[in-house]
mmCIF file with all atom_site columns, C-alpha atoms and ligand atoms in Angstrom:
data_model
loop_
_atom_site.group_PDB
_atom_site.id
_atom_site.type_symbol
_atom_site.label_atom_id
_atom_site.label_alt_id
_atom_site.label_comp_id
_atom_site.label_asym_id
_atom_site.label_entity_id
_atom_site.label_seq_id
_atom_site.pdbx_PDB_ins_code
_atom_site.Cartn_x
_atom_site.Cartn_y
_atom_site.Cartn_z
_atom_site.occupancy
_atom_site.B_iso_or_equiv
_atom_site.pdbx_formal_charge
_atom_site.auth_seq_id
_atom_site.auth_comp_id
_atom_site.auth_asym_id
_atom_site.auth_atom_id
_atom_site.pdbx_PDB_model_num
ATOM   1   C CA  . MET K 1 1   ? 16.328 -55.720 -6.068  1.00 90.00 ? 3   MET K CA  1
ATOM   2   C CA  . ASN K 1 2   ? 17.830 -52.306 -6.739  1.00 93.00 ? 4   ASN K CA  1
ATOM   3   C CA  . LEU K 1 3   ? 19.017 -52.539 -10.358 1.00 93.00 ? 5   LEU K CA  1
ATOM   4   C CA  . GLU K 1 4   ? 20.894 -49.257 -10.033 1.00 93.00 ? 6   GLU K CA  1
ATOM   5   C CA  . GLU K 1 5   ? 23.276 -51.082 -7.702  1.00 95.00 ? 7   GLU K CA  1
ATOM   6   C CA  . VAL K 1 6   ? 23.492 -54.566 -9.204  1.00 96.00 ? 8   VAL K CA  1
ATOM   7   C CA  . ASP K 1 7   ? 23.484 -56.474 -12.499 1.00 97.00 ? 9   ASP K CA  1
ATOM   8   C CA  . VAL K 1 8   ? 21.820 -59.906 -12.427 1.00 98.00 ? 10  VAL K CA  1
ATOM   9   C CA  . LEU K 1 9   ? 24.301 -62.707 -13.144 1.00 98.00 ? 11  LEU K CA  1
ATOM   10  C CA  . TYR K 1 10  ? 22.080 -65.755 -12.473 1.00 98.00 ? 12  TYR K CA  1
ATOM   11  C CA  . THR K 1 11  ? 18.312 -65.434 -12.078 1.00 98.00 ? 13  THR K CA  1
ATOM   12  C CA  . ALA K 1 12  ? 16.325 -67.207 -9.364  1.00 98.00 ? 14  ALA K CA  1
ATOM   13  C CA  . GLU K 1 13  ? 14.966 -69.619 -12.028 1.00 98.00 ? 15  GLU K CA  1
ATOM   14  C CA  . GLU K 1 14  ? 18.456 -70.451 -13.313 1.00 98.00 ? 16  GLU K CA  1
ATOM   15  C CA  . ILE K 1 15  ? 19.677 -71.047 -9.779  1.00 98.00 ? 17  ILE K CA  1
ATOM   16  C CA  . ARG K 1 16  ? 16.691 -73.289 -9.043  1.00 98.00 ? 18  ARG K CA  1
ATOM   17  C CA  . GLU K 1 17  ? 17.577 -75.514 -12.016 1.00 98.00 ? 19  GLU K CA  1
ATOM   18  C CA  . LYS K 1 18  ? 21.244 -75.613 -11.029 1.00 98.00 ? 20  LYS K CA  1
ATOM   19  C CA  . VAL K 1 19  ? 20.423 -76.508 -7.430  1.00 98.00 ? 21  VAL K CA  1
ATOM   20  C CA  . LYS K 1 20  ? 18.150 -79.314 -8.667  1.00 98.00 ? 22  LYS K CA  1
ATOM   21  C CA  . GLU K 1 21  ? 21.023 -80.732 -10.749 1.00 98.00 ? 23  GLU K CA  1
ATOM   22  C CA  . LEU K 1 22  ? 23.388 -80.580 -7.784  1.00 98.00 ? 24  LEU K CA  1
ATOM   23  C CA  . GLY K 1 23  ? 20.805 -82.212 -5.492  1.00 98.00 ? 25  GLY K CA  1
ATOM   24  C CA  . SER K 1 24  ? 20.289 -85.091 -7.949  1.00 98.00 ? 26  SER K CA  1
ATOM   25  C CA  . LYS K 1 25  ? 24.029 -85.715 -8.293  1.00 98.00 ? 27  LYS K CA  1
ATOM   26  C CA  . ILE K 1 26  ? 24.529 -85.654 -4.535  1.00 98.00 ? 28  ILE K CA  1
ATOM   27  C CA  . SER K 1 27  ? 21.539 -87.981 -3.967  1.00 98.00 ? 29  SER K CA  1
ATOM   28  C CA  . ALA K 1 28  ? 22.922 -90.473 -6.505  1.00 98.00 ? 30  ALA K CA  1
ATOM   29  C CA  . ASP K 1 29  ? 26.480 -90.318 -5.146  1.00 98.00 ? 31  ASP K CA  1
ATOM   30  C CA  . TYR K 1 30  ? 25.507 -90.855 -1.497  1.00 98.00 ? 32  TYR K CA  1
ATOM   31  C CA  . GLU K 1 31  ? 22.668 -93.335 -2.044  1.00 97.00 ? 33  GLU K CA  1
ATOM   32  C CA  . GLY K 1 32  ? 22.816 -95.939 0.734   1.00 95.00 ? 34  GLY K CA  1
ATOM   33  C CA  . GLU K 1 33  ? 25.879 -94.262 2.308   1.00 95.00 ? 35  GLU K CA  1
ATOM   34  C CA  . GLY K 1 34  ? 24.472 -91.819 4.879   1.00 94.00 ? 36  GLY K CA  1
ATOM   35  C CA  . LEU K 1 35  ? 25.107 -88.087 4.641   1.00 98.00 ? 37  LEU K CA  1
ATOM   36  C CA  . LEU K 1 36  ? 25.718 -85.180 7.000   1.00 98.00 ? 38  LEU K CA  1
ATOM   37  C CA  . VAL K 1 37  ? 25.376 -81.782 5.321   1.00 98.00 ? 39  VAL K CA  1
ATOM   38  C CA  . VAL K 1 38  ? 27.332 -79.024 7.079   1.00 98.00 ? 40  VAL K CA  1
ATOM   39  C CA  . GLY K 1 39  ? 26.572 -75.409 6.193   1.00 98.00 ? 41  GLY K CA  1
ATOM   40  C CA  . ILE K 1 40  ? 29.081 -72.633 6.832   1.00 97.00 ? 42  ILE K CA  1
ATOM   41  C CA  . LEU K 1 41  ? 27.232 -69.596 8.165   1.00 96.00 ? 43  LEU K CA  1
ATOM   42  C CA  . LYS K 1 42  ? 26.176 -67.141 7.233   1.00 94.00 ? 44  LYS K CA  1
ATOM   43  C CA  . GLY K 1 43  ? 26.549 -67.026 3.452   1.00 95.00 ? 45  GLY K CA  1
ATOM   44  C CA  . ALA K 1 44  ? 25.596 -70.670 2.799   1.00 97.00 ? 46  ALA K CA  1
ATOM   45  C CA  . PHE K 1 45  ? 22.211 -70.667 4.521   1.00 97.00 ? 47  PHE K CA  1
ATOM   46  C CA  . VAL K 1 46  ? 20.049 -69.738 1.506   1.00 98.00 ? 48  VAL K CA  1
ATOM   47  C CA  . PHE K 1 47  ? 21.791 -72.179 -0.852  1.00 98.00 ? 49  PHE K CA  1
ATOM   48  C CA  . MET K 1 48  ? 21.746 -74.907 1.783   1.00 98.00 ? 50  MET K CA  1
ATOM   49  C CA  . ALA K 1 49  ? 18.029 -74.459 2.485   1.00 98.00 ? 51  ALA K CA  1
ATOM   50  C CA  . ASP K 1 50  ? 17.253 -74.973 -1.212  1.00 98.00 ? 52  ASP K CA  1
ATOM   51  C CA  . LEU K 1 51  ? 19.854 -77.700 -1.777  1.00 98.00 ? 53  LEU K CA  1
ATOM   52  C CA  . ILE K 1 52  ? 18.705 -80.027 1.006   1.00 98.00 ? 54  ILE K CA  1
ATOM   53  C CA  . ARG K 1 53  ? 15.174 -79.971 -0.400  1.00 98.00 ? 55  ARG K CA  1
ATOM   54  C CA  . GLU K 1 54  ? 16.599 -81.346 -3.674  1.00 98.00 ? 56  GLU K CA  1
ATOM   55  C CA  . ILE K 1 55  ? 18.360 -84.201 -1.874  1.00 98.00 ? 57  ILE K CA  1
ATOM   56  C CA  . ASP K 1 56  ? 16.052 -87.202 -1.693  1.00 97.00 ? 58  ASP K CA  1
ATOM   57  C CA  . ILE K 1 57  ? 18.072 -89.626 0.415   1.00 97.00 ? 59  ILE K CA  1
ATOM   58  C CA  . PRO K 1 58  ? 18.170 -89.750 4.241   1.00 97.00 ? 60  PRO K CA  1
ATOM   59  C CA  . MET K 1 59  ? 20.439 -86.990 5.573   1.00 97.00 ? 61  MET K CA  1
ATOM   60  C CA  . GLU K 1 60  ? 21.239 -84.938 8.663   1.00 97.00 ? 62  GLU K CA  1
ATOM   61  C CA  . LEU K 1 61  ? 22.414 -81.364 8.866   1.00 97.00 ? 63  LEU K CA  1
ATOM   62  C CA  . ASP K 1 62  ? 24.519 -79.156 11.082  1.00 98.00 ? 64  ASP K CA  1
ATOM   63  C CA  . PHE K 1 63  ? 26.117 -75.710 10.899  1.00 97.00 ? 65  PHE K CA  1
ATOM   64  C CA  . MET K 1 64  ? 29.456 -74.088 11.634  1.00 96.00 ? 66  MET K CA  1
ATOM   65  C CA  . SER K 1 65  ? 30.296 -70.441 11.839  1.00 95.00 ? 67  SER K CA  1
ATOM   66  C CA  . VAL K 1 66  ? 33.839 -69.215 11.330  1.00 91.00 ? 68  VAL K CA  1
ATOM   67  C CA  . SER K 1 67  ? 35.458 -65.807 11.537  1.00 86.00 ? 69  SER K CA  1
ATOM   68  C CA  . SER K 1 68  ? 36.909 -64.290 8.414   1.00 72.00 ? 70  SER K CA  1
ATOM   69  C CA  . TYR K 1 69  ? 40.662 -64.444 8.689   1.00 59.00 ? 71  TYR K CA  1
ATOM   70  C CA  . GLY K 1 70  ? 42.211 -61.089 9.494   1.00 56.00 ? 72  GLY K CA  1
ATOM   71  C CA  . ALA K 1 71  ? 45.393 -59.691 7.980   1.00 51.00 ? 73  ALA K CA  1
ATOM   72  C CA  . SER K 1 72  ? 47.579 -61.587 10.461  1.00 51.00 ? 74  SER K CA  1
ATOM   73  C CA  . SER K 1 73  ? 46.084 -64.998 9.739   1.00 48.00 ? 75  SER K CA  1
ATOM   74  C CA  . GLU K 1 74  ? 45.989 -64.525 5.973   1.00 53.00 ? 76  GLU K CA  1
ATOM   75  C CA  . THR K 1 75  ? 49.314 -66.215 5.450   1.00 54.00 ? 77  THR K CA  1
ATOM   76  C CA  . SER K 1 76  ? 48.611 -69.127 7.795   1.00 59.00 ? 78  SER K CA  1
ATOM   77  C CA  . GLY K 1 77  ? 45.057 -69.426 6.528   1.00 64.00 ? 79  GLY K CA  1
ATOM   78  C CA  . GLU K 1 78  ? 43.925 -69.952 10.087  1.00 71.00 ? 80  GLU K CA  1
ATOM   79  C CA  . VAL K 1 79  ? 40.230 -69.451 10.707  1.00 81.00 ? 81  VAL K CA  1
ATOM   80  C CA  . ARG K 1 80  ? 38.601 -69.089 14.122  1.00 88.00 ? 82  ARG K CA  1
ATOM   81  C CA  . ILE K 1 81  ? 35.568 -71.250 14.868  1.00 92.00 ? 83  ILE K CA  1
ATOM   82  C CA  . MET K 1 82  ? 32.790 -69.060 16.273  1.00 93.00 ? 84  MET K CA  1
ATOM   83  C CA  . LYS K 1 83  ? 30.156 -71.820 16.371  1.00 96.00 ? 85  LYS K CA  1
ATOM   84  C CA  . ASP K 1 84  ? 31.177 -75.446 16.192  1.00 96.00 ? 86  ASP K CA  1
ATOM   85  C CA  . LEU K 1 85  ? 29.170 -78.474 15.115  1.00 97.00 ? 87  LEU K CA  1
ATOM   86  C CA  . ASP K 1 86  ? 26.685 -79.765 17.688  1.00 96.00 ? 88  ASP K CA  1
ATOM   87  C CA  . PHE K 1 87  ? 27.455 -83.462 17.228  1.00 92.00 ? 89  PHE K CA  1
ATOM   88  C CA  . SER K 1 88  ? 30.354 -85.846 16.635  1.00 94.00 ? 90  SER K CA  1
ATOM   89  C CA  . ILE K 1 89  ? 31.128 -86.523 12.976  1.00 97.00 ? 91  ILE K CA  1
ATOM   90  C CA  . GLU K 1 90  ? 33.081 -89.714 13.567  1.00 96.00 ? 92  GLU K CA  1
ATOM   91  C CA  . GLY K 1 91  ? 32.400 -92.246 10.824  1.00 96.00 ? 93  GLY K CA  1
ATOM   92  C CA  . LYS K 1 92  ? 30.115 -89.890 8.882   1.00 97.00 ? 94  LYS K CA  1
ATOM   93  C CA  . ASN K 1 93  ? 30.185 -88.738 5.279   1.00 98.00 ? 95  ASN K CA  1
ATOM   94  C CA  . VAL K 1 94  ? 30.371 -84.962 5.538   1.00 98.00 ? 96  VAL K CA  1
ATOM   95  C CA  . LEU K 1 95  ? 29.350 -82.638 2.725   1.00 98.00 ? 97  LEU K CA  1
ATOM   96  C CA  . VAL K 1 96  ? 30.392 -79.054 3.442   1.00 98.00 ? 98  VAL K CA  1
ATOM   97  C CA  . VAL K 1 97  ? 28.139 -76.505 1.771   1.00 98.00 ? 99  VAL K CA  1
ATOM   98  C CA  . GLU K 1 98  ? 29.411 -73.031 0.915   1.00 98.00 ? 100 GLU K CA  1
ATOM   99  C CA  . ASP K 1 99  ? 27.975 -70.154 -1.078  1.00 98.00 ? 101 ASP K CA  1
ATOM   100 C CA  . ILE K 1 100 ? 31.362 -69.284 -2.582  1.00 97.00 ? 102 ILE K CA  1
ATOM   101 C CA  . VAL K 1 101 ? 34.946 -70.527 -2.639  1.00 96.00 ? 103 VAL K CA  1
ATOM   102 C CA  . ASP K 1 102 ? 37.316 -67.642 -3.176  1.00 93.00 ? 104 ASP K CA  1
ATOM   103 C CA  . THR K 1 103 ? 40.906 -67.924 -1.898  1.00 92.00 ? 105 THR K CA  1
ATOM   104 C CA  . GLY K 1 104 ? 40.054 -71.364 -0.486  1.00 93.00 ? 106 GLY K CA  1
ATOM   105 C CA  . LEU K 1 105 ? 41.612 -70.492 2.887   1.00 91.00 ? 107 LEU K CA  1
ATOM   106 C CA  . THR K 1 106 ? 38.359 -70.986 4.815   1.00 92.00 ? 108 THR K CA  1
ATOM   107 C CA  . LEU K 1 107 ? 37.537 -74.372 3.307   1.00 94.00 ? 109 LEU K CA  1
ATOM   108 C CA  . ASN K 1 108 ? 41.096 -75.616 3.414   1.00 92.00 ? 110 ASN K CA  1
ATOM   109 C CA  . TYR K 1 109 ? 41.132 -75.020 7.155   1.00 91.00 ? 111 TYR K CA  1
ATOM   110 C CA  . ILE K 1 110 ? 37.647 -76.414 7.783   1.00 94.00 ? 112 ILE K CA  1
ATOM   111 C CA  . SER K 1 111 ? 38.309 -79.570 5.720   1.00 94.00 ? 113 SER K CA  1
ATOM   112 C CA  . LYS K 1 112 ? 41.495 -80.232 7.684   1.00 93.00 ? 114 LYS K CA  1
ATOM   113 C CA  . ILE K 1 113 ? 39.707 -79.915 11.031  1.00 93.00 ? 115 ILE K CA  1
ATOM   114 C CA  . LEU K 1 114 ? 36.845 -82.161 9.956   1.00 96.00 ? 116 LEU K CA  1
ATOM   115 C CA  . LYS K 1 115 ? 39.208 -84.861 8.677   1.00 95.00 ? 117 LYS K CA  1
ATOM   116 C CA  . GLN K 1 116 ? 41.074 -84.813 12.016  1.00 95.00 ? 118 GLN K CA  1
ATOM   117 C CA  . ARG K 1 117 ? 37.785 -85.616 13.742  1.00 95.00 ? 119 ARG K CA  1
ATOM   118 C CA  . GLY K 1 118 ? 37.589 -89.036 12.150  1.00 94.00 ? 120 GLY K CA  1
ATOM   119 C CA  . CYS K 1 119 ? 34.797 -88.654 9.622   1.00 96.00 ? 121 CYS K CA  1
ATOM   120 C CA  . SER K 1 120 ? 34.658 -91.195 6.774   1.00 96.00 ? 122 SER K CA  1
ATOM   121 C CA  . SER K 1 121 ? 34.820 -88.586 4.029   1.00 97.00 ? 123 SER K CA  1
ATOM   122 C CA  . VAL K 1 122 ? 34.724 -84.835 3.463   1.00 98.00 ? 124 VAL K CA  1
ATOM   123 C CA  . LYS K 1 123 ? 33.450 -83.363 0.243   1.00 98.00 ? 125 LYS K CA  1
ATOM   124 C CA  . ILE K 1 124 ? 32.642 -79.786 -0.715  1.00 98.00 ? 126 ILE K CA  1
ATOM   125 C CA  . CYS K 1 125 ? 29.650 -78.355 -2.533  1.00 98.00 ? 127 CYS K CA  1
ATOM   126 C CA  . CYS K 1 126 ? 29.647 -74.675 -3.483  1.00 98.00 ? 128 CYS K CA  1
ATOM   127 C CA  . LEU K 1 127 ? 27.248 -72.640 -5.543  1.00 98.00 ? 129 LEU K CA  1
ATOM   128 C CA  . LEU K 1 128 ? 29.984 -70.341 -6.848  1.00 98.00 ? 130 LEU K CA  1
ATOM   129 C CA  . ASP K 1 129 ? 33.666 -70.992 -7.446  1.00 98.00 ? 131 ASP K CA  1
ATOM   130 C CA  . LYS K 1 130 ? 36.271 -68.305 -8.191  1.00 97.00 ? 132 LYS K CA  1
ATOM   131 C CA  . PRO K 1 131 ? 39.338 -70.417 -9.031  1.00 96.00 ? 133 PRO K CA  1
ATOM   132 C CA  . SER K 1 132 ? 41.339 -67.404 -10.264 1.00 94.00 ? 134 SER K CA  1
ATOM   133 C CA  . ARG K 1 133 ? 41.535 -66.158 -6.658  1.00 91.00 ? 135 ARG K CA  1
ATOM   134 C CA  . ARG K 1 134 ? 42.741 -69.424 -5.133  1.00 92.00 ? 136 ARG K CA  1
ATOM   135 C CA  . ARG K 1 135 ? 45.599 -69.331 -2.604  1.00 90.00 ? 137 ARG K CA  1
ATOM   136 C CA  . SER K 1 136 ? 44.934 -72.723 -1.058  1.00 89.00 ? 138 SER K CA  1
ATOM   137 C CA  . PRO K 1 137 ? 44.630 -75.952 -3.061  1.00 89.00 ? 139 PRO K CA  1
ATOM   138 C CA  . VAL K 1 138 ? 40.868 -76.458 -2.586  1.00 93.00 ? 140 VAL K CA  1
ATOM   139 C CA  . ILE K 1 139 ? 38.958 -78.233 -5.359  1.00 96.00 ? 141 ILE K CA  1
ATOM   140 C CA  . PRO K 1 140 ? 35.207 -78.397 -4.681  1.00 98.00 ? 142 PRO K CA  1
ATOM   141 C CA  . ASP K 1 141 ? 33.537 -81.720 -5.555  1.00 98.00 ? 143 ASP K CA  1
ATOM   142 C CA  . TYR K 1 142 ? 30.244 -80.116 -6.607  1.00 98.00 ? 144 TYR K CA  1
ATOM   143 C CA  . ILE K 1 143 ? 30.229 -76.673 -8.220  1.00 98.00 ? 145 ILE K CA  1
ATOM   144 C CA  . GLY K 1 144 ? 27.192 -74.691 -9.354  1.00 98.00 ? 146 GLY K CA  1
ATOM   145 C CA  . TYR K 1 145 ? 28.937 -72.015 -11.385 1.00 98.00 ? 147 TYR K CA  1
ATOM   146 C CA  . THR K 1 146 ? 32.572 -71.135 -12.025 1.00 98.00 ? 148 THR K CA  1
ATOM   147 C CA  . ILE K 1 147 ? 32.800 -67.348 -12.146 1.00 98.00 ? 149 ILE K CA  1
ATOM   148 C CA  . PRO K 1 148 ? 35.492 -64.768 -12.907 1.00 95.00 ? 150 PRO K CA  1
ATOM   149 C CA  . ASP K 1 149 ? 36.805 -62.409 -10.234 1.00 94.00 ? 151 ASP K CA  1
ATOM   150 C CA  . GLN K 1 150 ? 33.725 -60.225 -9.849  1.00 93.00 ? 152 GLN K CA  1
ATOM   151 C CA  . PHE K 1 151 ? 32.068 -58.871 -6.716  1.00 94.00 ? 153 PHE K CA  1
ATOM   152 C CA  . VAL K 1 152 ? 28.949 -60.994 -6.313  1.00 97.00 ? 154 VAL K CA  1
ATOM   153 C CA  . VAL K 1 153 ? 26.043 -60.537 -3.906  1.00 98.00 ? 155 VAL K CA  1
ATOM   154 C CA  . GLY K 1 154 ? 22.575 -61.990 -3.362  1.00 98.00 ? 156 GLY K CA  1
ATOM   155 C CA  . TYR K 1 155 ? 21.237 -65.498 -2.660  1.00 98.00 ? 157 TYR K CA  1
ATOM   156 C CA  . GLY K 1 156 ? 22.965 -65.401 0.734   1.00 98.00 ? 158 GLY K CA  1
ATOM   157 C CA  . LEU K 1 157 ? 26.066 -63.426 -0.308  1.00 97.00 ? 159 LEU K CA  1
ATOM   158 C CA  . ASP K 1 158 ? 26.530 -59.991 1.206   1.00 96.00 ? 160 ASP K CA  1
ATOM   159 C CA  . TYR K 1 159 ? 28.360 -56.737 0.829   1.00 95.00 ? 161 TYR K CA  1
ATOM   160 C CA  . ALA K 1 160 ? 28.722 -55.016 4.223   1.00 93.00 ? 162 ALA K CA  1
ATOM   161 C CA  . GLY K 1 161 ? 25.841 -57.098 5.546   1.00 93.00 ? 163 GLY K CA  1
ATOM   162 C CA  . HIS K 1 162 ? 23.399 -56.214 2.761   1.00 96.00 ? 164 HIS K CA  1
ATOM   163 C CA  . TYR K 1 163 ? 21.935 -57.938 -0.340  1.00 97.00 ? 165 TYR K CA  1
ATOM   164 C CA  . ARG K 1 164 ? 21.723 -61.456 1.184   1.00 97.00 ? 166 ARG K CA  1
ATOM   165 C CA  . ASN K 1 165 ? 17.949 -61.398 0.581   1.00 98.00 ? 167 ASN K CA  1
ATOM   166 C CA  . TYR K 1 166 ? 18.184 -60.835 -3.199  1.00 98.00 ? 168 TYR K CA  1
ATOM   167 C CA  . PRO K 1 167 ? 16.811 -63.972 -4.929  1.00 98.00 ? 169 PRO K CA  1
ATOM   168 C CA  . ALA K 1 168 ? 19.315 -63.721 -7.823  1.00 98.00 ? 170 ALA K CA  1
ATOM   169 C CA  . VAL K 1 169 ? 23.109 -63.856 -7.803  1.00 98.00 ? 171 VAL K CA  1
ATOM   170 C CA  . CYS K 1 170 ? 24.151 -60.360 -8.845  1.00 98.00 ? 172 CYS K CA  1
ATOM   171 C CA  . ILE K 1 171 ? 27.302 -58.428 -9.661  1.00 97.00 ? 173 ILE K CA  1
ATOM   172 C CA  . LEU K 1 172 ? 27.669 -55.390 -7.442  1.00 96.00 ? 174 LEU K CA  1
ATOM   173 C CA  . LYS K 1 173 ? 28.341 -52.269 -9.486  1.00 95.00 ? 175 LYS K CA  1
ATOM   174 C CA  . PRO K 1 174 ? 31.687 -50.638 -8.658  1.00 92.00 ? 176 PRO K CA  1
ATOM   175 C CA  . SER K 1 175 ? 29.881 -47.321 -8.031  1.00 91.00 ? 177 SER K CA  1
ATOM   176 C CA  . VAL K 1 176 ? 28.452 -48.902 -4.842  1.00 92.00 ? 178 VAL K CA  1
ATOM   177 C CA  . TYR K 1 177 ? 31.685 -50.047 -3.209  1.00 87.00 ? 179 TYR K CA  1
ATOM   178 C CA  . MET K 1 178 ? 33.872 -47.238 -4.616  1.00 83.00 ? 180 MET K CA  1
ATOM   179 C CA  . ASN K 1 179 ? 31.763 -44.753 -2.635  1.00 68.00 ? 181 ASN K CA  1
ATOM   180 C CA  . ASP K 1 180 ? 32.420 -46.487 0.688   1.00 69.00 ? 182 ASP K CA  1
HETATM 181 C C1  . PRP C 2 .   ? 32.587 -66.069 2.563   1.00 59.86 ? 3   PRP C C1  1
HETATM 182 C C2  . PRP C 2 .   ? 32.058 -67.412 2.108   1.00 59.86 ? 3   PRP C C2  1
HETATM 183 C C3  . PRP C 2 .   ? 33.122 -68.363 2.544   1.00 59.86 ? 3   PRP C C3  1
HETATM 184 C C4  . PRP C 2 .   ? 34.391 -67.533 2.470   1.00 59.86 ? 3   PRP C C4  1
HETATM 185 C C5  . PRP C 2 .   ? 35.115 -67.904 1.214   1.00 59.86 ? 3   PRP C C5  1
HETATM 186 O O1  . PRP C 2 .   ? 32.238 -65.889 3.903   1.00 59.86 ? 3   PRP C O1  1
HETATM 187 O O2  . PRP C 2 .   ? 30.806 -67.711 2.676   1.00 59.86 ? 3   PRP C O2  1
HETATM 188 O O3  . PRP C 2 .   ? 32.920 -68.827 3.865   1.00 59.86 ? 3   PRP C O3  1
HETATM 189 O O4  . PRP C 2 .   ? 33.996 -66.154 2.408   1.00 59.86 ? 3   PRP C O4  1
HETATM 190 O O5  . PRP C 2 .   ? 36.281 -67.155 1.107   1.00 59.86 ? 3   PRP C O5  1
HETATM 191 P P1  . PRP C 2 .   ? 37.715 -67.815 0.988   1.00 59.86 ? 3   PRP C P1  1
HETATM 192 O O6  . PRP C 2 .   ? 37.638 -68.925 -0.005  1.00 59.86 ? 3   PRP C O6  1
HETATM 193 O O7  . PRP C 2 .   ? 38.567 -66.658 0.491   1.00 59.86 ? 3   PRP C O7  1
HETATM 194 O O8  . PRP C 2 .   ? 38.153 -68.269 2.335   1.00 59.86 ? 3   PRP C O8  1
HETATM 195 P P2  . PRP C 2 .   ? 32.381 -64.500 4.646   1.00 59.86 ? 3   PRP C P2  1
HETATM 196 O O9  . PRP C 2 .   ? 33.680 -64.456 5.373   1.00 59.86 ? 3   PRP C O9  1
HETATM 197 O O10 . PRP C 2 .   ? 32.109 -63.381 3.691   1.00 59.86 ? 3   PRP C O10 1
HETATM 198 O O11 . PRP C 2 .   ? 31.248 -64.585 5.757   1.00 59.86 ? 3   PRP C O11 1
HETATM 199 P P3  . PRP C 2 .   ? 29.673 -64.824 5.577   1.00 59.86 ? 3   PRP C P3  1
HETATM 200 O O12 . PRP C 2 .   ? 29.482 -66.241 5.059   1.00 59.86 ? 3   PRP C O12 1
HETATM 201 O O13 . PRP C 2 .   ? 29.134 -64.655 6.958   1.00 59.86 ? 3   PRP C O13 1
HETATM 202 O O14 . PRP C 2 .   ? 29.150 -63.799 4.607   1.00 59.86 ? 3   PRP C O14 1
#
């Protein structure tokens, strides 16, 4: 990690403990119910890889990839599906996994679509939640950390495609993005 560019917010050890807690809660809540974990690419893949190994009940997984909404779709909150789920979710308990919930526009849209497809339930698990930025009424069911409005990278989160490989969640120093 380049500490001239970032300040560590949560270390890899702290995240490991938090992910364990989340995995235990999820395992207890879905015990005997069946569970399909859906990761939203790309940001969620690191968190999801760790989280599913802390879930000790039978589960399946799938992924979706969605485009970031552009300026035109910001008001509607419409998100384009770039890669859809591989299988039907009818009658399943779906847990959507995200690295971060910011405005909530992405998850609001995804939750709506999934509910229309006849699943039994849709819940949301995010590592990071930035409620101060919310523009859509999304309330995650499982939250790792609630954070203020800071530019975070690492543990799957990027800035211009970089930093996803950092094992810690870090705050990007303004000197990095001010220069771009
Ligand atoms: C991030 C994150 C969520 C979305 C949250 O993805 O992974 O999907 O933004 O923002 P919102 O609550 O304001 O909708 P991003 O578009 O950066 O793509 P990535 O996952 O490929 O990095």
